[in-house]
Structures are given as structure tokens and as C-alpha cells.
Amino acid sequence: MYFASDNSSPVPPQVMDALARANEGYAKSYGADPIMDGVRARIRELFEAPEAAVHLVATGTAANALALACFCPPWAAVYCHAMSHIEEDECGAPEFYTGGAKLVLLDGADAKIPPEALERKLGHAASVGVHNVQRGMLSITNTTEAGAVYSPAEVTALTEIARRYGLPCHMDGARFANALVSAGCTPAEMTWKAGIDVLSFGGTKNGLMGVEAVVIFDPAKSWEFELRRKRGGHLFSKHRYLSAQMAAYLDGDLWLDLAKRANAAGRVLSEGITALPGARLLHPTQANMVFAAFPRAAHRRARDAGAAYYFWPMDQSLDGPDEEPLTARMVCSWCTTDEDIARFLAVLRG
Ligand SMILES: *Cc1c(COP(=O)(O)O)cnc(C)c1O
């Protein structure tokens, strides 16, 4: 009954096998390995972007911070949601890697930026010339931090506004696969066809040991990315082990299968929780994350039975009235089983 996060899951056997296969003989280092040639070709094919720059890093924070740095000058603003990972969970890496760009926060339900909010914010920006931070870029997260999914049309609505002001657009896709299978569109439709310039293409939350790809649709930015990655200490020397994970992830569409499993588990869990007495969802379940309120007594039973998940927000207490609802985040992964969910729901029902 482990619902703390999808990055707590083990690595699928296909990925471990690929690592073992890559662990033979010698290979060129620093991304010049032949497995990486295949990864680059496959990602370009998947995204229908034959020119795209494709580079690997080991963390989502590095992917995001380096991607932003390539597009946003130090004196400009990154427009993002107040709940975004770049704001809440990256310890200032975006500010650090951009050399001081300012995150300007927007509110909106389900961690999505409403187009009107972006329009209003951009309309008010840069009104006093040299004295204030300039408009820099847009960053959105799909799947959002609240488990919701932007459709390609919703992405386009935001990027069109940004584009009118000449701003490039980033997508934090730590859970890109979950968003894609939920929206039922192609990788191209979700990204460059919807106005995205650079994507952090997540692997770790969806089963890899630790690899994310940065996909830059304008190849002219590729060299700058490479320099920034090296300078930032994120160019792996034994790179073949990153490449091998990503190759296995893409092979036979494993990445989509893993996300479908995680999303299906999310759906079952969400329906089960909704049916509990006194429970309600905080956000619609559109991928593999369930945000819900349910009575404290059920949380106590879950804790006693060893279930793992986070209170959301975290500063809530099991001490207090039984019926009072407490809010929680529960995340399913590619290996969450129906039995895990059934047991968890039985414990919650009491
Ligand atoms: C997990 C996550 C990341 C990446 O986090 P790292 O811990 O740096 O790998 C980025 N964005 C979102 C939305 C995430 O959930």
C-alpha cells in the first residue's frame, strides 16, 4: 500500500536487462555512445521532429533548470503556476541556472494556468522600461502538480498568448507520459504543434532509475544546452547507462504501457476513494495522482496498517476529531496492483 510517490517504485525488468546488456565491453563516453544515437533518432521520430536536440540528464530539476536557462535571460521572468515544481521543489535551481531569472507565480485551479491570468500578468509586465524584470518565458507542467492534464488545445491557448509577447514556452513533463496517454494525443500534438519550444521529458517518475531527456525543438539551442549542462556538472561520463535506460523506456512503447498502468491504477483508486463515506476529491483524477479529503479516522487506520502517502498539505495531524476531513495525495505507479488498492480501500472503509 505504497502511494507516497511514483518515484518510489522499482525499475521495470526491461530497464534492468537493458542496463545489463549495456554493461559489456567499452563504449564512448559523454553521450557519444551508440545507444544514444538510437535514443536521439527514436525521440525525433516519436515527436515528428527530425531536427530536435535531444540530451539526457539524471534529474528533473537539472532538466528544468537547464531548459529554462537556455531560453530566459537573468533579467527576465519565468511565468509559472504557484504550485509548480520549479517554484516549490527545486531549491532555487531555476533561479541559479538562469543566473537570476525571477519566477512570477500565477494561480489557477488544479495547478493549471488560466489563459486570462497569463494575459493579465503579461499585459501588466515591463511597464516601466528598464526598471523592472522583463518578460521572459512561460513554463507549464503536464501532468500538473495537482494531477490534472492540459489538453493540446489548452496548451495552445497559453502558448499563443506567450507567443504574442515573443516568449518561448517550456513544458515540465516529469509525468509527460501520464499526460499523453490521458489526453490521447501524439507527442508532437502535445508539444511543438501546441507551441512548446522545450520539453523536460520525464523518465524517472514513470519507471526509470534516473533519466530525463531535454527535447529542444529549435536545434540552434543545442550547443548552448550542452555547454550549460557540462558547466552545471550534469554531463555524465559513463553516459551509456543513461542512454540504455531511455532506450529501453522507448523500446516497444514501454513508456506508454507503464503510464497506462499507472493511470488505470489512479482511476481505480480515485473511484474507490470517492465512494468512501465523507470523502471527496480535491482535484479531478486525470492521470496517476489522487488528491482527496476523507475523515481522520480513516487516515488513522491507514497509518496503523502501514499505508504510505502524504498529507497534502503536509502539516496536518492525526490527533483530533474522527470525522474531520484531512487532505492527502496518493500516487500510483506502473507497478501499483489492484490488490494493493483493494487492501488500502478496505482499510480506509474500516
Ligand atoms: C518529480 C518532478 C520533477 C523532477 O524532480 P527531481 O527530483 O529533480 O528528479 C520535476 N517536475 C515535476 C512536476 C515533478 O513532479
mmCIF file of C-alpha atoms in Angstrom, residues 5-19 39 43 55-60 173-174 177-178 201-214 240-251 253-256 258-259 333-335:
data_model
loop_
_atom_site.group_PDB
_atom_site.id
_atom_site.type_symbol
_atom_site.label_atom_id
_atom_site.label_comp_id
_atom_site.label_asym_id
_atom_site.label_seq_id
_atom_site.Cartn_x
_atom_site.Cartn_y
_atom_site.Cartn_z
ATOM 1 C CA SER A 5 5.181 8.898 -4.893
ATOM 2 C CA ASP A 6 5.677 7.268 -8.251
ATOM 3 C CA ASN A 7 9.439 7.683 -7.908
ATOM 4 C CA SER A 8 9.372 5.208 -5.018
ATOM 5 C CA SER A 9 8.582 2.409 -7.450
ATOM 6 C CA PRO A 10 11.179 -0.134 -8.544
ATOM 7 C CA VAL A 11 12.614 -0.173 -12.062
ATOM 8 C CA PRO A 12 10.888 -2.459 -14.590
ATOM 9 C CA PRO A 13 12.832 -5.589 -15.621
ATOM 10 C CA GLN A 14 13.168 -4.389 -19.222
ATOM 11 C CA VAL A 15 15.235 -1.449 -17.969
ATOM 12 C CA MET A 16 17.415 -3.594 -15.708
ATOM 13 C CA ASP A 17 18.004 -6.007 -18.603
ATOM 14 C CA ALA A 18 18.970 -3.120 -20.869
ATOM 15 C CA LEU A 19 21.465 -1.908 -18.269
ATOM 16 C CA VAL A 39 17.714 7.277 -28.438
ATOM 17 C CA ILE A 43 12.808 10.602 -29.824
ATOM 18 C CA HIS A 55 20.045 15.482 -24.398
ATOM 19 C CA LEU A 56 19.888 13.372 -21.249
ATOM 20 C CA VAL A 57 20.308 14.376 -17.623
ATOM 21 C CA ALA A 58 19.744 12.404 -14.442
ATOM 22 C CA THR A 59 17.238 14.586 -12.585
ATOM 23 C CA GLY A 60 14.128 16.508 -13.425
ATOM 24 C CA GLY A 173 6.950 16.775 -18.412
ATOM 25 C CA ALA A 174 8.141 14.865 -15.358
ATOM 26 C CA ALA A 177 3.728 10.012 -20.464
ATOM 27 C CA ASN A 178 0.829 10.071 -17.987
ATOM 28 C CA PHE A 201 10.679 14.595 -20.972
ATOM 29 C CA GLY A 202 10.422 12.618 -17.759
ATOM 30 C CA GLY A 203 11.514 9.038 -17.263
ATOM 31 C CA THR A 204 12.145 8.575 -13.554
ATOM 32 C CA LYS A 205 8.603 9.041 -12.234
ATOM 33 C CA ASN A 206 7.431 6.565 -14.843
ATOM 34 C CA GLY A 207 9.875 3.765 -14.043
ATOM 35 C CA LEU A 208 13.464 4.669 -14.944
ATOM 36 C CA MET A 209 16.292 4.580 -12.450
ATOM 37 C CA GLY A 210 17.152 8.200 -13.110
ATOM 38 C CA VAL A 211 16.964 9.709 -16.602
ATOM 39 C CA GLU A 212 15.116 12.622 -18.147
ATOM 40 C CA ALA A 213 15.528 13.860 -21.697
ATOM 41 C CA VAL A 214 15.508 17.513 -22.629
ATOM 42 C CA ARG A 240 25.763 4.768 -21.893
ATOM 43 C CA TYR A 241 23.951 3.820 -18.694
ATOM 44 C CA LEU A 242 21.633 6.786 -19.078
ATOM 45 C CA SER A 243 21.162 6.027 -22.775
ATOM 46 C CA ALA A 244 20.372 2.378 -22.073
ATOM 47 C CA GLN A 245 17.593 3.261 -19.668
ATOM 48 C CA MET A 246 15.998 5.693 -22.092
ATOM 49 C CA ALA A 247 16.372 3.234 -24.997
ATOM 50 C CA ALA A 248 14.555 0.536 -23.026
ATOM 51 C CA TYR A 249 11.898 3.046 -21.992
ATOM 52 C CA LEU A 250 11.070 3.864 -25.602
ATOM 53 C CA ASP A 251 11.507 0.357 -26.991
ATOM 54 C CA ASP A 253 6.434 1.822 -26.313
ATOM 55 C CA LEU A 254 7.210 0.598 -22.804
ATOM 56 C CA TRP A 255 6.907 4.208 -21.579
ATOM 57 C CA LEU A 256 3.285 4.385 -22.736
ATOM 58 C CA LEU A 258 3.886 1.980 -17.887
ATOM 59 C CA ALA A 259 1.915 5.222 -17.875
ATOM 60 C CA SER A 333 2.963 3.949 -10.280
ATOM 61 C CA TRP A 334 3.452 1.438 -13.073
ATOM 62 C CA CYS A 335 3.639 -1.378 -10.514
#
